[in-house]
Amino acid sequence: MRKFSAILCLGLFGALALPAQAADVAVLDWRQALLTSDAAQRSMEQMESRLSGQQQEAQSLGQELQQLQQRLQQGGSLPDAERQSLLQEFQQKGSRFEQLRQQIFEEQMRSEQAFLREAEPKLERAVEQVIQRHGVQVLVEPQGVLHSEIDLPNLTREVTEILNSLN
């Protein structure tokens, strides 16, 4: 991504320094291209499959915690022993819920990082192909375009198509 980020930064500065007629300028939302690729969809499906058991357990615990909380709020007349038992159960389930939530988050982060490491060289190849195919001299992100008198070609879909063909 460092090389790719450098290309985008240089492209942005170049777009500001050169008139549009002197350079073929195009727009690329590389995040969208990457995230809508077939590989990203497969990676997300695999991650969801791996996490489905934990997510179901967390959802079930969340519902149980809501029910326990309601019982505790309505249980002003509960005997102390029963109230203590409910509080202890609430704390145990709450702790397990937080543990699951953290595990799910960490696995999502690991999965995303692994996908990005694998996808980066393919993204660079796809971007290089599109740059060469269209003779692009300046490539900017959509967020980097403050104003343009002309419609700039958006190469995002084409990069996604190339990414899909590289899998």
mmCIF file of C-alpha atoms in Angstrom, residues 1 4 33 48-49 53 67 102 114-115 119 131-132 139-140 142 159:
data_model
loop_
_atom_site.group_PDB
_atom_site.id
_atom_site.type_symbol
_atom_site.label_atom_id
_atom_site.label_comp_id
_atom_site.label_asym_id
_atom_site.label_seq_id
_atom_site.Cartn_x
_atom_site.Cartn_y
_atom_site.Cartn_z
ATOM 1 C CA MET A 1 0.000 0.000 0.000
ATOM 2 C CA PHE A 4 0.100 2.794 -4.033
ATOM 3 C CA ALA A 33 -12.701 -1.261 -5.924
ATOM 4 C CA GLU A 48 -18.667 -14.739 8.894
ATOM 5 C CA SER A 49 -18.698 -18.526 8.668
ATOM 6 C CA GLY A 53 -21.048 -19.646 16.381
ATOM 7 C CA GLN A 67 -34.199 -10.097 30.230
ATOM 8 C CA GLN A 102 -13.657 -8.707 21.929
ATOM 9 C CA ALA A 114 -4.757 -10.782 6.098
ATOM 10 C CA PHE A 115 -7.040 -9.887 3.196
ATOM 11 C CA ALA A 119 -4.849 -8.119 -2.016
ATOM 12 C CA ILE A 131 -3.150 3.532 -15.797
ATOM 13 C CA GLN A 132 -1.356 2.087 -18.820
ATOM 14 C CA LEU A 139 -4.750 9.575 -10.667
ATOM 15 C CA VAL A 140 -6.699 11.051 -7.746
ATOM 16 C CA PRO A 142 -12.714 11.049 -5.389
ATOM 17 C CA VAL A 159 -10.008 -1.840 -11.362
#
